[in-house]
Short mmCIF file of C-alpha atoms in Angstrom, two decimals:
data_model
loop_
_atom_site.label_atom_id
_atom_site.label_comp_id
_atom_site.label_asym_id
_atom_site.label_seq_id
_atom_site.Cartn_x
_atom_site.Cartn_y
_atom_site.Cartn_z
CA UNK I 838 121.54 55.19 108.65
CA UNK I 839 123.84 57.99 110.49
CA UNK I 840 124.40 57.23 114.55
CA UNK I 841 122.24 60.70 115.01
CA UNK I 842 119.44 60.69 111.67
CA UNK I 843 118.68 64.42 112.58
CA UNK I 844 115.36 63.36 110.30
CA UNK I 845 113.56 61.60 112.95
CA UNK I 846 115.18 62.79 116.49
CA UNK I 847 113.12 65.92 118.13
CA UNK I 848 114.70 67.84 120.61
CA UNK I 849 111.72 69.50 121.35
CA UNK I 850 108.53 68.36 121.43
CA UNK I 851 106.40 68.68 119.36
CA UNK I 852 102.19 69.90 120.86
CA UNK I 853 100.69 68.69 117.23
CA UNK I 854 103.23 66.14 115.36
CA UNK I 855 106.22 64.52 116.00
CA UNK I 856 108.56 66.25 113.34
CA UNK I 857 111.49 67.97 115.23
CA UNK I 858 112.79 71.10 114.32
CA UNK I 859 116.06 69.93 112.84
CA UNK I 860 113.25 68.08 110.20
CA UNK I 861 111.04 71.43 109.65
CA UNK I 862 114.40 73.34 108.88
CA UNK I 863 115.87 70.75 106.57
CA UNK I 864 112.27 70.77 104.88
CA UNK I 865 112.08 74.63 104.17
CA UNK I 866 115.58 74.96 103.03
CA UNK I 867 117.00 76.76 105.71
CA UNK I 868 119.20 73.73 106.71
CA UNK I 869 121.24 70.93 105.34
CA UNK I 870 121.77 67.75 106.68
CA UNK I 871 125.11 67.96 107.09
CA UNK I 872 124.66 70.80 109.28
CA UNK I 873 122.03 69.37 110.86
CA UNK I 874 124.57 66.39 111.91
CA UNK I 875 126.98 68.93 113.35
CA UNK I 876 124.18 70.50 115.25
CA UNK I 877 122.99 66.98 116.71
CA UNK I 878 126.87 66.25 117.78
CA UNK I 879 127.19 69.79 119.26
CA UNK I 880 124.25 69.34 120.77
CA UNK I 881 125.23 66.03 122.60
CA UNK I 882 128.59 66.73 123.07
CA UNK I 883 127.57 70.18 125.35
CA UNK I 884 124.54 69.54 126.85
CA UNK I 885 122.73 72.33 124.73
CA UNK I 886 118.99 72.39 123.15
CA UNK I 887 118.91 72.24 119.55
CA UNK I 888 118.14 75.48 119.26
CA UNK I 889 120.68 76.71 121.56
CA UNK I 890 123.22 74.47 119.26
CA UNK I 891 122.88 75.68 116.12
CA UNK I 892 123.30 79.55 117.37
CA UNK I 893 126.79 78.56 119.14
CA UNK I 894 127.85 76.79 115.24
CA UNK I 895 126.39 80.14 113.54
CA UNK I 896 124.06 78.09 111.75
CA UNK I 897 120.71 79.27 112.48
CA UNK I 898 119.01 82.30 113.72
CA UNK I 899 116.71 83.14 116.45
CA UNK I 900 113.95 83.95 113.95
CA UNK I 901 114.63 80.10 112.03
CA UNK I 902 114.10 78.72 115.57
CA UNK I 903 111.07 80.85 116.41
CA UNK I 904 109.85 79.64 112.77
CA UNK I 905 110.36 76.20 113.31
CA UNK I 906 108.79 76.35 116.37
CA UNK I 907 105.49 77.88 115.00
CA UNK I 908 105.67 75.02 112.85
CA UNK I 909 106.01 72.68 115.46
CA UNK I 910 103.04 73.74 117.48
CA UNK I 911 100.76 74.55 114.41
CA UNK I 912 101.30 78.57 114.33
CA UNK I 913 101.23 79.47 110.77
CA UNK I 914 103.61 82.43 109.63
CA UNK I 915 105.94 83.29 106.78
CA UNK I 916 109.40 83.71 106.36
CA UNK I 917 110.66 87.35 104.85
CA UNK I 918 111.35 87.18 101.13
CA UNK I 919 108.84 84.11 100.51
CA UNK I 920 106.66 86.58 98.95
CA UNK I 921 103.27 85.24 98.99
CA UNK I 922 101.67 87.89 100.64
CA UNK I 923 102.41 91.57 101.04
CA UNK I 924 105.05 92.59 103.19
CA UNK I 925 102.37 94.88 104.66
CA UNK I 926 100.44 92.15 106.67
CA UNK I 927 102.93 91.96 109.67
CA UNK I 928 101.04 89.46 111.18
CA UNK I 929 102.47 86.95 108.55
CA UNK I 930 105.73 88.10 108.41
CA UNK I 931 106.58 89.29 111.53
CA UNK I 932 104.35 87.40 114.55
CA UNK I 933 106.58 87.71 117.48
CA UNK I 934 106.45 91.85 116.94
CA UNK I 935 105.19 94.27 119.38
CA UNK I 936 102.81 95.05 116.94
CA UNK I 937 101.47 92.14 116.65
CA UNK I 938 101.53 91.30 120.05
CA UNK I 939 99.05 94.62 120.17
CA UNK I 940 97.01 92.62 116.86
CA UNK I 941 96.67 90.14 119.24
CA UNK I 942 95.85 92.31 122.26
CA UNK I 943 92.93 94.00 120.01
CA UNK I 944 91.94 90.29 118.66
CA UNK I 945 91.22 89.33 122.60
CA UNK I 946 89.00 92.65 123.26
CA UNK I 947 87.11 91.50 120.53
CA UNK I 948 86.65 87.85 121.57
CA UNK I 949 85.18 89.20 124.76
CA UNK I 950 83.05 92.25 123.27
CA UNK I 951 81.85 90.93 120.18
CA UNK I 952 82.41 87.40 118.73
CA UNK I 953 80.51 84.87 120.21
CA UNK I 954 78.50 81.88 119.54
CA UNK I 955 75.64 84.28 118.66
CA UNK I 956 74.78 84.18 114.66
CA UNK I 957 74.29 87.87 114.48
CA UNK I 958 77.86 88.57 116.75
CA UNK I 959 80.07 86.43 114.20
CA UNK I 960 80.32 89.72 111.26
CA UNK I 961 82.14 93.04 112.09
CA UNK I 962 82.92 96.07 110.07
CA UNK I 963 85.88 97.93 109.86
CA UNK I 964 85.30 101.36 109.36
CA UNK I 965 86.93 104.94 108.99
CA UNK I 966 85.89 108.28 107.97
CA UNK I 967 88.80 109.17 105.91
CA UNK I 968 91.10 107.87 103.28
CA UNK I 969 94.58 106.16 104.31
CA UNK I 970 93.71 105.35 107.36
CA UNK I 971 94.49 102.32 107.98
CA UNK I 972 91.25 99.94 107.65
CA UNK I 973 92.54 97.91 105.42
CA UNK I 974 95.89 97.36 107.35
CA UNK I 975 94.24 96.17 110.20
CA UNK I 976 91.43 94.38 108.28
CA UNK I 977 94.23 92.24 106.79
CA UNK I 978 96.26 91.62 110.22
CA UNK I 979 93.06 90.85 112.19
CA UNK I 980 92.08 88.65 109.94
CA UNK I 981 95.29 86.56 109.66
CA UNK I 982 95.67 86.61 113.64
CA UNK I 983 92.09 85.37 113.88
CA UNK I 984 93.02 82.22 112.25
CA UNK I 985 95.95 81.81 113.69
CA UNK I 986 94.22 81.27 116.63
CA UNK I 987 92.44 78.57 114.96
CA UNK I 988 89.20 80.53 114.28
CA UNK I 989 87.29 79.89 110.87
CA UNK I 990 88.27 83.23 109.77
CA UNK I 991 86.38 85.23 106.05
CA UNK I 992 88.01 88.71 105.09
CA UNK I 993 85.51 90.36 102.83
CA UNK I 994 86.65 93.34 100.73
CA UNK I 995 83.16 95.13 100.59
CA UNK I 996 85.36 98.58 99.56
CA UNK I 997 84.12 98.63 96.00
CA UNK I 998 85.73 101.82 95.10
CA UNK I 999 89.33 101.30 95.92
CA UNK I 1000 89.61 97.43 96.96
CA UNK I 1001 93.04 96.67 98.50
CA UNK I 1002 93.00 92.98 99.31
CA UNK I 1003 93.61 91.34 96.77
CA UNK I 1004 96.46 93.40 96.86
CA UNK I 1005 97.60 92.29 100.13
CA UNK I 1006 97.22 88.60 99.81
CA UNK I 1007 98.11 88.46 95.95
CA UNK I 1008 94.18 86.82 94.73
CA UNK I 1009 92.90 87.30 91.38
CA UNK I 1010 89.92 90.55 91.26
CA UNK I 1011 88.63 89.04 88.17
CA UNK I 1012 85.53 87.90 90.57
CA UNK I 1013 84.27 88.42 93.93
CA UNK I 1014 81.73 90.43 96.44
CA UNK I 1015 80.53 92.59 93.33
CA UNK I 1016 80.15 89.51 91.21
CA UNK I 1017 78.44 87.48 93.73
CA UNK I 1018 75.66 90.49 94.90
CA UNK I 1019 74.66 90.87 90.67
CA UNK I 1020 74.28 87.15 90.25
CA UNK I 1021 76.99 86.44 87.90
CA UNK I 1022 79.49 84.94 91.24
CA UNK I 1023 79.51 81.92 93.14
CA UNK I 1024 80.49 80.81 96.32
CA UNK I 1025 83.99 79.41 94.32
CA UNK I 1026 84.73 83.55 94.60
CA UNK I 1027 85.64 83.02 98.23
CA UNK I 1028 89.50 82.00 98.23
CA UNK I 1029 91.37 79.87 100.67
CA UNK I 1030 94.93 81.59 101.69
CA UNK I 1031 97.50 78.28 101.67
CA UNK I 1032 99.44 79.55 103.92
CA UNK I 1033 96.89 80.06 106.35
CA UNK I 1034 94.71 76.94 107.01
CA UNK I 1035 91.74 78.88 108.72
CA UNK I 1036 91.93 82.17 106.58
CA UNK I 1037 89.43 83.09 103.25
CA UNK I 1038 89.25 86.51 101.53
CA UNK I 1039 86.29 87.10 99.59
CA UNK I 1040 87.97 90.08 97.11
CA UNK I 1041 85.93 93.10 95.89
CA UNK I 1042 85.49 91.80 92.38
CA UNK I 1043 84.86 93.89 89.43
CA UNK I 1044 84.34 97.73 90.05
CA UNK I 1045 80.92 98.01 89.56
CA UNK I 1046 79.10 101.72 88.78
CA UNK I 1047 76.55 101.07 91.11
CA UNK I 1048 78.23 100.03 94.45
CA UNK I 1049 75.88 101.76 96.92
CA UNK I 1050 72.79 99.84 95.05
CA UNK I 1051 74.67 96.51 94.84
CA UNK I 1052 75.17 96.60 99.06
CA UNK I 1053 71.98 97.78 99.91
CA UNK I 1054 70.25 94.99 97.78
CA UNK I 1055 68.44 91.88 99.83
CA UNK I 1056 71.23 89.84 98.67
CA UNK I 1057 73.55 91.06 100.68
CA UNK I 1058 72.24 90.26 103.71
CA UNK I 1059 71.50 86.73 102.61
CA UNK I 1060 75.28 86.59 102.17
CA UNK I 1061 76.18 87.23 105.26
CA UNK I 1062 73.85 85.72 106.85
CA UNK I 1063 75.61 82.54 105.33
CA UNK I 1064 79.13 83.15 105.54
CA UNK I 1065 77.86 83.93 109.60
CA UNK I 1066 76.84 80.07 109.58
CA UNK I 1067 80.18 79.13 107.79
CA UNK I 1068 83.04 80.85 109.57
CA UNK I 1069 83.67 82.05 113.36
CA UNK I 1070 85.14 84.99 112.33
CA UNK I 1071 83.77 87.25 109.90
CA UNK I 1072 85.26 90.95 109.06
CA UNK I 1073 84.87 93.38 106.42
CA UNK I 1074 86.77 95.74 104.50
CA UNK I 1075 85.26 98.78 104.16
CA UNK I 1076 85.21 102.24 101.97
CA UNK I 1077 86.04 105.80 103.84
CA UNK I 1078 82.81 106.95 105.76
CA UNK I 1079 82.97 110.87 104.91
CA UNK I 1080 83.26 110.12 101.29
CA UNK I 1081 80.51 107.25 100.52
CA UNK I 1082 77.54 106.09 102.46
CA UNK I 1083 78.48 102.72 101.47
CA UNK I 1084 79.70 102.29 104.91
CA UNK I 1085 76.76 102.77 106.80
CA UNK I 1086 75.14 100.01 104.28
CA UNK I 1087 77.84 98.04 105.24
CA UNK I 1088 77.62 98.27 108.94
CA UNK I 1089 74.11 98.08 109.63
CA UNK I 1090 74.33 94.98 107.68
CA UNK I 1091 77.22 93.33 110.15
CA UNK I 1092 75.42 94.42 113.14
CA UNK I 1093 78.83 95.93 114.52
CA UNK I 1094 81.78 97.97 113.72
CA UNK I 1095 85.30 99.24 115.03
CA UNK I 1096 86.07 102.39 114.31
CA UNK I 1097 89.73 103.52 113.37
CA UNK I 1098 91.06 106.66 113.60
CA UNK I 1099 95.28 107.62 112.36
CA UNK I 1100 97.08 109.18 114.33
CA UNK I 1101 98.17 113.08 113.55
CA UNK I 1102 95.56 112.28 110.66
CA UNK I 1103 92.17 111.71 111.41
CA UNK I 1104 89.93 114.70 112.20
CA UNK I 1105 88.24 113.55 115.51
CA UNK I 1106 85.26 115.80 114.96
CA UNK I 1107 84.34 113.41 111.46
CA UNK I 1108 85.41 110.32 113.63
CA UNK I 1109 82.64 111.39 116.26
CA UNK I 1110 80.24 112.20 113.43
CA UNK I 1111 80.36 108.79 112.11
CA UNK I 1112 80.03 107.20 115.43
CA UNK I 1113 76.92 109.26 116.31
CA UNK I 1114 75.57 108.25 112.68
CA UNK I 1115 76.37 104.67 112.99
CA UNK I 1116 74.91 104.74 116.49
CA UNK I 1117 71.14 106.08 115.53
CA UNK I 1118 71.77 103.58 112.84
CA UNK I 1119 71.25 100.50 115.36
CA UNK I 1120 75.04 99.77 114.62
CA UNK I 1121 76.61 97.94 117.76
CA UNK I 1122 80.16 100.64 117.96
CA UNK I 1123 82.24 97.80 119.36
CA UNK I 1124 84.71 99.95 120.48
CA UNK I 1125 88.12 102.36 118.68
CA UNK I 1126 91.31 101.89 117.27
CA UNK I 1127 94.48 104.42 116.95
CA UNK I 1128 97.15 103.62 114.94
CA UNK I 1129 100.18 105.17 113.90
CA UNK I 1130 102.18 104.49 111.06
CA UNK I 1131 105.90 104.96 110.31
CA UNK I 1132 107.86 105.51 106.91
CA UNK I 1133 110.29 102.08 106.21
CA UNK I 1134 111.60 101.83 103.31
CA UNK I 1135 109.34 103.68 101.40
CA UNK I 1136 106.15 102.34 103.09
CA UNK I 1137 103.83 102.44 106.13
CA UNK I 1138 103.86 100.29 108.42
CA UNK I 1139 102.34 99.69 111.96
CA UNK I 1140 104.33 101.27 114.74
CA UNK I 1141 101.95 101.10 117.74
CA UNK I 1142 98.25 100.52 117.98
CA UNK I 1143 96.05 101.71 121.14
CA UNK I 1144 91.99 101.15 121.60
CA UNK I 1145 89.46 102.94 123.51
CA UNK I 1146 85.66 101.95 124.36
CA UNK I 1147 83.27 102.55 122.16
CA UNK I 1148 82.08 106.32 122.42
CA UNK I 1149 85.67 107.57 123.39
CA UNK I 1150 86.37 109.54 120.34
CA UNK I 1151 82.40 110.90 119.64
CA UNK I 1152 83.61 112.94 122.94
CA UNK I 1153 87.16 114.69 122.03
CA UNK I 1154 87.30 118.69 120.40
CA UNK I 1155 87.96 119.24 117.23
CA UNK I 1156 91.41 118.88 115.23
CA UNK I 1157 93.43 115.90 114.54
CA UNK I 1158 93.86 112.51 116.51
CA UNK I 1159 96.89 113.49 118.83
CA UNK I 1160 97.26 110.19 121.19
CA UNK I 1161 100.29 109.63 123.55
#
């Protein structure tokens, strides 16, 4: 055995395991052992933490450190260029992100407004009047920083028209939400992310031509009523408000919904109309989103994220969301 075996020392300890970050590299390709020897001697030869270490040799990053340290503690994320998921969910990809440190801020508004212990507080819609507006983004990210907080976490694509989840985490659409509410799905439709431990994504399924009919059937209900007893954490994907009535189906249905509006986008007049619609509904408005998006590289992506209570936006004049 080598004096330092960089397989089995930790210089960091670990809050779930005893695997040290040397090991987790080593494991996920992004070091070699004989580096990892060089690290160890640097390491005891300076005084230095691992970490520290392998950034004076040139060998490692800060994001393979932050990685291996997620890893450590049980923090589930992916590396760029593993390409399991879509780039898109930034809550994968890119955790340590002001972003997704705003993901995370929304995620703790929510614990306290919303999810609870209470069967009929565990489902929540996302909703939108328009198209491209971003419900889908944040669907996605909420969901996967849900269960990385440990919570028993179902995404459910109910956006028969234009379903974009599978999309996002790369599932089969062969079944899902449309098979189960005709009877010809099962509860196999609902599929387990690996890379995500506490995270399932119940796709849209088939385009069906009745999609209205197929949410507003007893079944429905039932389902949810279910996946309420199953999972902690239960949020749905849902169609643009001005074009379908799907959403208010959808809504009434989870009890609650957050409302997200797009920055420079989203007429604020049709964002109040919905709210007021929703509200005489029974539909618990939980409370607003505005996000704004940024071309990279030839797609959007999250560049800042702000909330507001519930009833903020039924309020503003008409024109388009303009939000400092």
């Amino acid at each position: 055995m080598n004096a330092i075996d960089p397989m089995t020392q930790s210089t960091v300890s670990s809050g779930t395991g005893n695997r040290s970050i040397g090991a987790i590299l080593i494991d996920t390709g992004k070091l070699t052992l004989d580096n990892a020897e060089r690290i160890l001697h640097f390491q005891k030869e300076h005084g230095l933490q691992f970490g520290d270490a392998a950034k004076r040799l040139g060998l490692l990053t800060d994001a393979d450190i932050q990685f291996a340290l997620a890893r450590q503690y049980d923090y589930p994320y992916l590396l760029a260029g593993e390409g399991l998921v879509s780039e898109e969910l930034i809550a994968a990809y890119e955790p340590f992100s002001p972003q997704v440190e705003a993901l995370r801020g929304l995620r703790s508004q929510l614990m306290l407004r919303w999810f609870t212990d209470e069967a009929e507080r565990k489902t929540l819609a996302i909703a939108s009047p328009g198209r491209n507006e971003g419900r889908s983004y944040l669907a996605a990210n909420l969901a996967v920083v849900f269960s990385q907080l440990g919570e028993h976490t179902l995404l459910i694509d109910a956006d028969l028209r234009n379903p974009r989840q599978h999309q996002l985490f790369g599932l089969e659409n062969r079944s899902g939400l449309s098979s189960l509410l005709s009877g010809r799905g099962d509860v196999a439709d609902v599929q387990r992310i690996p890379s995500f431990v506490d995270l399932s994504v119940l796709a849209a399924g088939p385009m069906p031509p009745n999609p209205q009919e197929l949410l507003g059937r007893p079944a429905f209900a039932r389902l949810l009523d279910e996946f309420s007893r199953e999972f902690d954490v239960v949020i749905i994907d849902t169609p643009a408000g001005r074009d379908y009535a799907d959403i208010q189906t959808i809504a009434v249905r989870a009890s609650g919904a957050l409302l997200v509006a797009r920055k420079h986008q989203t007429s604020l007049v049709k964002l109040g109309a919905m709210h007021e619609a929703l509200r005489r509904m029974g539909v618990q408005l939980v409370g607003s989103v505005v996000s704004e998006f940024r071309s990279d590289t030839n797609r959007s992506r999250l560049s800042a994220i702000d909330t507001m209570p519930s009833g903020a936006a039924a309020v503003q004049s008409n024109g388009r969301a303009s939000v400092a």
